[in-house]
Amino acid sequence: MANITELSDKTFNDETKEGLVITDFNADWCPPCKMMNPILEKLSSKDELGDKIKFTSMNVDHNPDTPNNFGIQGIPTFIVKKDGNVVGRLVGYQPEAKFRMALEKFM
Protein backbone atom coordinates (compact mmCIF):
# COMPACT_ATOMS: atom_id res chain seq x y z
CA MET A 1 0.00 0.00 0.00
CA ALA A 2 1.93 2.93 -1.39
CA ASN A 3 0.56 5.81 0.69
CA ILE A 4 0.24 3.81 3.88
CA THR A 5 3.21 3.39 6.23
CA GLU A 6 3.58 -0.12 7.69
CA LEU A 7 4.29 0.05 11.43
CA SER A 8 5.73 -2.33 13.99
CA ASP A 9 5.68 -2.35 17.78
CA LYS A 10 9.11 -0.71 17.63
CA THR A 11 8.18 2.08 15.19
CA PHE A 12 4.63 2.89 16.32
CA ASN A 13 5.36 5.66 18.83
CA ASP A 14 7.85 7.51 16.63
CA GLU A 15 5.64 7.32 13.53
CA THR A 16 2.47 8.49 15.31
CA LYS A 17 3.76 11.22 17.63
CA GLU A 18 3.30 14.25 15.33
CA GLY A 19 0.38 15.54 13.31
CA LEU A 20 -2.84 13.73 12.52
CA VAL A 21 -2.27 9.98 12.13
CA ILE A 22 -4.67 7.08 11.64
CA THR A 23 -3.48 3.54 12.29
CA ASP A 24 -5.31 0.57 10.81
CA PHE A 25 -4.88 -2.46 13.11
CA ASN A 26 -5.51 -5.49 10.92
CA ALA A 27 -4.56 -9.07 9.99
CA ASP A 28 -4.05 -10.89 6.70
CA TRP A 29 -6.82 -13.42 7.45
CA CYS A 30 -9.48 -10.78 8.29
CA PRO A 31 -12.19 -10.32 5.58
CA PRO A 32 -13.42 -6.90 6.87
CA CYS A 33 -9.78 -5.73 6.95
CA LYS A 34 -9.37 -6.72 3.31
CA MET A 35 -12.61 -4.91 2.45
CA MET A 36 -11.17 -1.71 3.97
CA ASN A 37 -7.93 -1.87 1.95
CA PRO A 38 -9.28 -0.20 -1.23
CA ILE A 39 -10.96 2.51 0.84
CA LEU A 40 -7.74 3.21 2.75
CA GLU A 41 -5.75 3.22 -0.49
CA LYS A 42 -8.10 5.75 -2.04
CA LEU A 43 -8.37 8.05 0.98
CA SER A 44 -4.62 7.98 1.64
CA SER A 45 -3.84 9.39 -1.80
CA LYS A 46 -2.64 13.00 -2.01
CA ASP A 47 -5.74 13.81 -4.09
CA GLU A 48 -7.95 12.74 -1.18
CA LEU A 49 -6.95 12.99 2.52
CA GLY A 50 -3.32 11.90 2.27
CA ASP A 51 -1.97 15.43 2.50
CA LYS A 52 -3.92 16.09 5.73
CA ILE A 53 -3.71 12.73 7.51
CA LYS A 54 -0.83 10.27 7.75
CA PHE A 55 -2.18 6.77 7.08
CA THR A 56 -0.44 3.87 8.84
CA SER A 57 -1.10 0.15 9.22
CA MET A 58 -0.15 -2.51 11.74
CA ASN A 59 -0.55 -6.28 11.46
CA VAL A 60 -1.74 -7.45 14.89
CA ASP A 61 -0.43 -10.99 14.38
CA HIS A 62 3.14 -9.76 13.89
CA ASN A 63 2.98 -6.95 16.47
CA PRO A 64 0.98 -7.95 19.57
CA ASP A 65 2.26 -5.35 22.06
CA THR A 66 0.79 -2.16 20.61
CA PRO A 67 -2.72 -3.59 20.04
CA ASN A 68 -2.67 -4.94 23.60
CA ASN A 69 -1.66 -1.52 24.93
CA PHE A 70 -4.72 0.00 23.24
CA GLY A 71 -7.08 -2.79 24.33
CA ILE A 72 -7.89 -3.75 20.76
CA GLN A 73 -10.19 -6.77 20.79
CA GLY A 74 -11.63 -6.71 17.26
CA ILE A 75 -10.23 -5.86 13.87
CA PRO A 76 -10.13 -3.80 11.89
CA THR A 77 -9.75 -1.11 14.53
CA PHE A 78 -8.63 2.38 13.56
CA ILE A 79 -6.93 4.60 16.13
CA VAL A 80 -6.69 8.32 15.34
CA LYS A 81 -3.93 10.27 17.05
CA LYS A 82 -3.29 13.99 16.98
CA ASP A 83 0.18 15.07 18.10
CA GLY A 84 0.61 11.76 19.92
CA ASN A 85 -2.72 11.75 21.76
CA VAL A 86 -5.58 9.39 20.90
CA VAL A 87 -8.53 11.47 19.73
CA GLY A 88 -10.69 8.78 18.14
CA ARG A 89 -11.36 5.12 17.50
CA LEU A 90 -13.39 3.36 14.82
CA VAL A 91 -14.06 -0.37 14.85
CA GLY A 92 -15.11 -2.67 12.05
CA TYR A 93 -15.79 -2.21 8.37
CA GLN A 94 -16.81 1.33 7.45
CA PRO A 95 -18.35 2.32 4.11
CA GLU A 96 -16.18 4.91 2.37
CA ALA A 97 -18.52 7.87 2.86
CA LYS A 98 -18.98 7.14 6.57
CA PHE A 99 -15.24 6.59 7.08
CA ARG A 100 -14.39 9.83 5.26
CA MET A 101 -16.88 11.80 7.36
CA ALA A 102 -15.48 10.32 10.56
CA LEU A 103 -11.92 11.26 9.58
CA GLU A 104 -12.88 14.77 8.48
CA LYS A 105 -14.14 15.48 12.02
CA PHE A 106 -10.53 15.30 13.23
CA MET A 107 -9.11 17.74 10.68
CSV table of N, CA and C in Angstrom, one decimal:
chain,number,residue,atom,x,y,z
A,1,MET,N,0.8,-1.2,0.0
A,1,MET,CA,0.0,0.0,0.0
A,1,MET,C,0.9,1.2,0.0
A,2,ALA,N,0.9,1.9,-1.1
A,2,ALA,CA,1.9,2.9,-1.4
A,2,ALA,C,1.9,4.1,-0.5
A,3,ASN,N,0.7,4.6,-0.1
A,3,ASN,CA,0.6,5.8,0.7
A,3,ASN,C,0.3,5.5,2.2
A,4,ILE,N,0.5,4.3,2.5
A,4,ILE,CA,0.2,3.8,3.9
A,4,ILE,C,1.5,3.2,4.5
A,5,THR,N,2.0,3.8,5.6
A,5,THR,CA,3.2,3.4,6.2
A,5,THR,C,2.9,2.2,7.1
A,6,GLU,N,3.7,1.1,6.9
A,6,GLU,CA,3.6,-0.1,7.7
A,6,GLU,C,4.4,0.1,9.0
A,7,LEU,N,3.7,-0.1,10.1
A,7,LEU,CA,4.3,0.1,11.4
A,7,LEU,C,4.6,-1.3,12.1
A,8,SER,N,5.5,-1.2,13.1
A,8,SER,CA,5.7,-2.3,14.0
A,8,SER,C,5.6,-1.8,15.4
A,9,ASP,N,5.7,-2.8,16.4
A,9,ASP,CA,5.7,-2.4,17.8
A,9,ASP,C,6.8,-1.4,18.1
A,10,LYS,N,7.9,-1.6,17.4
A,10,LYS,CA,9.1,-0.7,17.6
A,10,LYS,C,9.0,0.7,17.0
A,11,THR,N,8.3,0.8,15.9
A,11,THR,CA,8.2,2.1,15.2
A,11,THR,C,6.9,2.9,15.5
A,12,PHE,N,5.9,2.3,16.1
A,12,PHE,CA,4.6,2.9,16.3
A,12,PHE,C,4.7,4.3,17.0
A,13,ASN,N,5.3,4.4,18.1
A,13,ASN,CA,5.4,5.7,18.8
A,13,ASN,C,6.0,6.8,18.0
A,14,ASP,N,7.2,6.5,17.4
A,14,ASP,CA,7.8,7.5,16.6
A,14,ASP,C,7.0,7.9,15.4
A,15,GLU,N,6.4,7.0,14.8
A,15,GLU,CA,5.6,7.3,13.5
A,15,GLU,C,4.3,8.0,13.8
A,16,THR,N,3.8,7.9,15.0
A,16,THR,CA,2.5,8.5,15.3
A,16,THR,C,2.5,9.6,16.3
A,17,LYS,N,3.7,10.2,16.6
A,17,LYS,CA,3.8,11.2,17.6
A,17,LYS,C,3.5,12.7,17.2
A,18,GLU,N,3.5,12.9,15.8
A,18,GLU,CA,3.3,14.2,15.3
A,18,GLU,C,2.2,14.3,14.3
A,19,GLY,N,1.4,15.3,14.3
A,19,GLY,CA,0.4,15.5,13.3
A,19,GLY,C,-0.8,14.6,13.5
A,20,LEU,N,-1.6,14.6,12.5
A,20,LEU,CA,-2.8,13.7,12.5
A,20,LEU,C,-2.5,12.4,11.8
A,21,VAL,N,-2.7,11.3,12.6
A,21,VAL,CA,-2.3,10.0,12.1
A,21,VAL,C,-3.4,9.0,12.4
A,22,ILE,N,-3.7,8.2,11.4
A,22,ILE,CA,-4.7,7.1,11.6
A,22,ILE,C,-3.9,5.8,11.4
A,23,THR,N,-4.1,4.9,12.4
A,23,THR,CA,-3.5,3.5,12.3
A,23,THR,C,-4.6,2.5,12.1
A,24,ASP,N,-4.4,1.7,11.1
A,24,ASP,CA,-5.3,0.6,10.8
A,24,ASP,C,-4.7,-0.7,11.4
A,25,PHE,N,-5.3,-1.2,12.5
A,25,PHE,CA,-4.9,-2.5,13.1
A,25,PHE,C,-5.6,-3.6,12.4
A,26,ASN,N,-4.9,-4.5,11.8
A,26,ASN,CA,-5.5,-5.5,10.9
A,26,ASN,C,-4.8,-6.8,11.0
A,27,ALA,N,-5.2,-7.8,10.2
A,27,ALA,CA,-4.6,-9.1,10.0
A,27,ALA,C,-4.8,-9.6,8.6
A,28,ASP,N,-3.9,-10.4,8.1
A,28,ASP,CA,-4.1,-10.9,6.7
A,28,ASP,C,-5.3,-11.8,6.5
A,29,TRP,N,-5.7,-12.5,7.5
A,29,TRP,CA,-6.8,-13.4,7.5
A,29,TRP,C,-8.2,-12.8,7.7
A,30,CYS,N,-8.3,-11.5,7.9
A,30,CYS,CA,-9.5,-10.8,8.3
A,30,CYS,C,-10.2,-10.2,7.1
A,31,PRO,N,-11.4,-10.8,6.7
A,31,PRO,CA,-12.2,-10.3,5.6
A,31,PRO,C,-12.6,-8.8,5.7
A,32,PRO,N,-13.1,-8.3,6.8
A,32,PRO,CA,-13.4,-6.9,6.9
A,32,PRO,C,-12.2,-6.0,6.7
A,33,CYS,N,-11.0,-6.5,7.1
A,33,CYS,CA,-9.8,-5.7,6.9
A,33,CYS,C,-9.5,-5.6,5.5
A,34,LYS,N,-9.6,-6.7,4.8
A,34,LYS,CA,-9.4,-6.7,3.3
A,34,LYS,C,-10.4,-5.8,2.6
A,35,MET,N,-11.6,-5.8,3.1
A,35,MET,CA,-12.6,-4.9,2.4
A,35,MET,C,-12.3,-3.4,2.6
A,36,MET,N,-11.6,-3.1,3.7
A,36,MET,CA,-11.2,-1.7,4.0
A,36,MET,C,-10.0,-1.3,3.1
A,37,ASN,N,-9.2,-2.2,2.7
A,37,ASN,CA,-7.9,-1.9,1.9
A,37,ASN,C,-8.1,-0.9,0.8
A,38,PRO,N,-9.1,-1.1,-0.1
A,38,PRO,CA,-9.3,-0.2,-1.2
A,38,PRO,C,-9.7,1.2,-0.8
A,39,ILE,N,-10.5,1.2,0.3
A,39,ILE,CA,-11.0,2.5,0.8
A,39,ILE,C,-9.8,3.3,1.4
A,40,LEU,N,-8.9,2.6,2.2
A,40,LEU,CA,-7.7,3.2,2.7
A,40,LEU,C,-6.8,3.7,1.7
A,41,GLU,N,-6.6,2.8,0.6
A,41,GLU,CA,-5.8,3.2,-0.5
A,41,GLU,C,-6.2,4.5,-1.1
A,42,LYS,N,-7.5,4.6,-1.4
A,42,LYS,CA,-8.1,5.7,-2.0
A,42,LYS,C,-8.0,7.0,-1.2
A,43,LEU,N,-8.4,6.9,0.1
A,43,LEU,CA,-8.4,8.1,1.0
A,43,LEU,C,-7.0,8.5,1.3
A,44,SER,N,-6.0,7.6,1.3
A,44,SER,CA,-4.6,8.0,1.6
A,44,SER,C,-3.9,8.7,0.5
A,45,SER,N,-4.5,8.7,-0.7
A,45,SER,CA,-3.8,9.4,-1.8
A,45,SER,C,-3.8,10.9,-1.6
A,46,LYS,N,-2.8,11.5,-2.2
A,46,LYS,CA,-2.6,13.0,-2.0
A,46,LYS,C,-3.8,13.8,-2.6
A,47,ASP,N,-4.6,13.2,-3.5
A,47,ASP,CA,-5.7,13.8,-4.1
A,47,ASP,C,-6.9,13.8,-3.1
A,48,GLU,N,-6.9,12.9,-2.1
A,48,GLU,CA,-8.0,12.7,-1.2
A,48,GLU,C,-7.5,13.3,0.2
A,49,LEU,N,-7.3,12.5,1.2
A,49,LEU,CA,-7.0,13.0,2.5
A,49,LEU,C,-5.5,12.8,2.9
A,50,GLY,N,-4.7,12.2,2.0
A,50,GLY,CA,-3.3,11.9,2.3
A,50,GLY,C,-2.4,13.1,2.6
A,51,ASP,N,-2.8,14.3,2.2
A,51,ASP,CA,-2.0,15.4,2.5
A,51,ASP,C,-2.4,16.0,3.8
A,52,LYS,N,-3.5,15.6,4.4
A,52,LYS,CA,-3.9,16.1,5.7
A,52,LYS,C,-3.8,15.1,6.9
A,53,ILE,N,-3.8,13.8,6.5
A,53,ILE,CA,-3.7,12.7,7.5
A,53,ILE,C,-2.6,11.7,7.1
A,54,LYS,N,-1.8,11.3,8.0
A,54,LYS,CA,-0.8,10.3,7.7
A,54,LYS,C,-1.5,8.9,8.0
A,55,PHE,N,-1.5,8.1,7.0
A,55,PHE,CA,-2.2,6.8,7.1
A,55,PHE,C,-1.1,5.7,7.4
A,56,THR,N,-1.4,4.9,8.4
A,56,THR,CA,-0.4,3.9,8.8
A,56,THR,C,-1.2,2.6,9.1
A,57,SER,N,-0.5,1.5,9.1
A,57,SER,CA,-1.1,0.2,9.2
A,57,SER,C,-0.2,-0.7,10.1
A,58,MET,N,-0.9,-1.6,10.9
A,58,MET,CA,-0.1,-2.5,11.7
A,58,MET,C,-0.8,-3.9,11.7
A,59,ASN,N,-0.1,-4.9,11.4
A,59,ASN,CA,-0.5,-6.3,11.5
A,59,ASN,C,-0.5,-6.8,12.9
A,60,VAL,N,-1.7,-7.1,13.5
A,60,VAL,CA,-1.7,-7.4,14.9
A,60,VAL,C,-1.1,-8.8,15.2
A,61,ASP,N,-1.0,-9.7,14.2
A,61,ASP,CA,-0.4,-11.0,14.4
A,61,ASP,C,1.1,-10.9,14.5
A,62,HIS,N,1.7,-9.9,13.8
A,62,HIS,CA,3.1,-9.8,13.9
A,62,HIS,C,3.6,-8.8,15.0
A,63,ASN,N,2.7,-8.0,15.5
A,63,ASN,CA,3.0,-6.9,16.5
A,63,ASN,C,1.9,-6.9,17.6
A,64,PRO,N,2.0,-7.8,18.6
A,64,PRO,CA,1.0,-8.0,19.6
A,64,PRO,C,1.0,-6.9,20.7
A,65,ASP,N,2.1,-6.3,20.9
A,65,ASP,CA,2.3,-5.4,22.1
A,65,ASP,C,1.4,-4.1,21.9
A,66,THR,N,1.5,-3.4,20.8
A,66,THR,CA,0.8,-2.2,20.6
A,66,THR,C,-0.7,-2.4,20.7
A,67,PRO,N,-1.3,-3.4,19.9
A,67,PRO,CA,-2.7,-3.6,20.0
A,67,PRO,C,-3.2,-3.9,21.5
A,68,ASN,N,-2.3,-4.7,22.2
A,68,ASN,CA,-2.7,-4.9,23.6
A,68,ASN,C,-2.7,-3.7,24.4
A,69,ASN,N,-1.7,-2.8,24.2
A,69,ASN,CA,-1.7,-1.5,24.9
A,69,ASN,C,-2.9,-0.7,24.7
A,70,PHE,N,-3.5,-0.8,23.5
A,70,PHE,CA,-4.7,0.0,23.2
A,70,PHE,C,-6.0,-0.8,23.5
A,71,GLY,N,-5.9,-2.0,24.0
A,71,GLY,CA,-7.1,-2.8,24.3
A,71,GLY,C,-7.9,-3.2,23.1
A,72,ILE,N,-7.2,-3.4,22.0
A,72,ILE,CA,-7.9,-3.8,20.8
A,72,ILE,C,-8.3,-5.2,20.8
A,73,GLN,N,-9.6,-5.4,20.7
A,73,GLN,CA,-10.2,-6.8,20.8
A,73,GLN,C,-10.8,-7.3,19.5
A,74,GLY,N,-11.1,-6.3,18.6
A,74,GLY,CA,-11.6,-6.7,17.3
A,74,GLY,C,-10.9,-5.9,16.2
A,75,ILE,N,-10.9,-6.5,15.0
A,75,ILE,CA,-10.2,-5.9,13.9
A,75,ILE,C,-11.2,-5.9,12.7
A,76,PRO,N,-11.1,-4.9,11.8
A,76,PRO,CA,-10.1,-3.8,11.9
A,76,PRO,C,-10.5,-2.8,13.0
A,77,THR,N,-9.6,-2.2,13.6
A,77,THR,CA,-9.7,-1.1,14.5
A,77,THR,C,-8.8,0.0,14.0
A,78,PHE,N,-9.4,1.2,14.0
A,78,PHE,CA,-8.6,2.4,13.6
A,78,PHE,C,-8.5,3.3,14.7
A,79,ILE,N,-7.2,3.6,15.1
A,79,ILE,CA,-6.9,4.6,16.1
A,79,ILE,C,-6.5,5.9,15.5
A,80,VAL,N,-7.1,7.0,15.9
A,80,VAL,CA,-6.7,8.3,15.3
A,80,VAL,C,-5.9,9.1,16.4
A,81,LYS,N,-4.7,9.5,16.1
A,81,LYS,CA,-3.9,10.3,17.0
A,81,LYS,C,-3.6,11.6,16.5
A,82,LYS,N,-3.7,12.6,17.4
A,82,LYS,CA,-3.3,14.0,17.0
A,82,LYS,C,-2.2,14.4,17.9
A,83,ASP,N,-1.0,14.7,17.3
A,83,ASP,CA,0.2,15.1,18.1
A,83,ASP,C,0.4,14.1,19.2
A,84,GLY,N,0.3,12.8,19.0
A,84,GLY,CA,0.6,11.8,19.9
A,84,GLY,C,-0.5,11.4,20.9
A,85,ASN,N,-1.6,12.1,20.9
A,85,ASN,CA,-2.7,11.7,21.8
A,85,ASN,C,-3.9,11.1,21.0
A,86,VAL,N,-4.4,10.1,21.6
A,86,VAL,CA,-5.6,9.4,20.9
A,86,VAL,C,-6.8,10.3,21.0
A,87,VAL,N,-7.4,10.6,19.8
A,87,VAL,CA,-8.5,11.5,19.7
A,87,VAL,C,-9.8,10.7,19.2
A,88,GLY,N,-9.6,9.5,18.7
A,88,GLY,CA,-10.7,8.8,18.1
A,88,GLY,C,-10.4,7.3,17.9
A,89,ARG,N,-11.5,6.6,17.8
A,89,ARG,CA,-11.4,5.1,17.5
A,89,ARG,C,-12.6,4.7,16.7
A,90,LEU,N,-12.3,3.9,15.6
A,90,LEU,CA,-13.4,3.4,14.8
A,90,LEU,C,-13.1,1.9,14.8
A,91,VAL,N,-14.2,1.1,14.8
A,91,VAL,CA,-14.1,-0.4,14.9
A,91,VAL,C,-14.9,-1.0,13.8
A,92,GLY,N,-14.4,-1.9,13.0
A,92,GLY,CA,-15.1,-2.7,12.0
A,92,GLY,C,-15.1,-2.0,10.7
A,93,TYR,N,-15.7,-2.7,9.7
A,93,TYR,CA,-15.8,-2.2,8.4
A,93,TYR,C,-16.6,-0.9,8.4
A,94,GLN,N,-16.1,0.1,7.6
A,94,GLN,CA,-16.8,1.3,7.5
A,94,GLN,C,-17.0,1.6,6.0
A,95,PRO,N,-18.2,1.9,5.5
A,95,PRO,CA,-18.3,2.3,4.1
A,95,PRO,C,-17.5,3.6,3.9
A,96,GLU,N,-17.1,3.8,2.7
A,96,GLU,CA,-16.2,4.9,2.4
A,96,GLU,C,-16.7,6.3,2.8
A,97,ALA,N,-18.0,6.6,2.5
A,97,ALA,CA,-18.5,7.9,2.9
A,97,ALA,C,-18.5,8.1,4.4
A,98,LYS,N,-18.9,7.1,5.1
A,98,LYS,CA,-19.0,7.1,6.6
A,98,LYS,C,-17.6,7.3,7.1
A,99,PHE,N,-16.6,6.5,6.6
A,99,PHE,CA,-15.2,6.6,7.1
A,99,PHE,C,-14.6,8.0,6.8
A,100,ARG,N,-14.9,8.5,5.6
A,100,ARG,CA,-14.4,9.8,5.3
A,100,ARG,C,-15.0,10.9,6.2
A,101,MET,N,-16.3,10.8,6.5
A,101,MET,CA,-16.9,11.8,7.4
A,101,MET,C,-16.3,11.7,8.8
A,102,ALA,N,-16.1,10.5,9.2
A,102,ALA,CA,-15.5,10.3,10.6
A,102,ALA,C,-14.1,10.9,10.6
A,103,LEU,N,-13.3,10.7,9.6
A,103,LEU,CA,-11.9,11.3,9.6
A,103,LEU,C,-11.9,12.8,9.5
A,104,GLU,N,-12.8,13.3,8.7
A,104,GLU,CA,-12.9,14.8,8.5
A,104,GLU,C,-13.2,15.5,9.8
A,105,LYS,N,-13.8,14.9,10.7
A,105,LYS,CA,-14.1,15.5,12.0
A,105,LYS,C,-12.9,15.8,12.8
A,106,PHE,N,-11.8,15.1,12.5
A,106,PHE,CA,-10.5,15.3,13.2
A,106,PHE,C,-9.6,16.3,12.6
A,107,MET,N,-10.0,16.8,11.4
A,107,MET,CA,-9.1,17.7,10.7
A,107,MET,C,-9.4,19.2,11.1
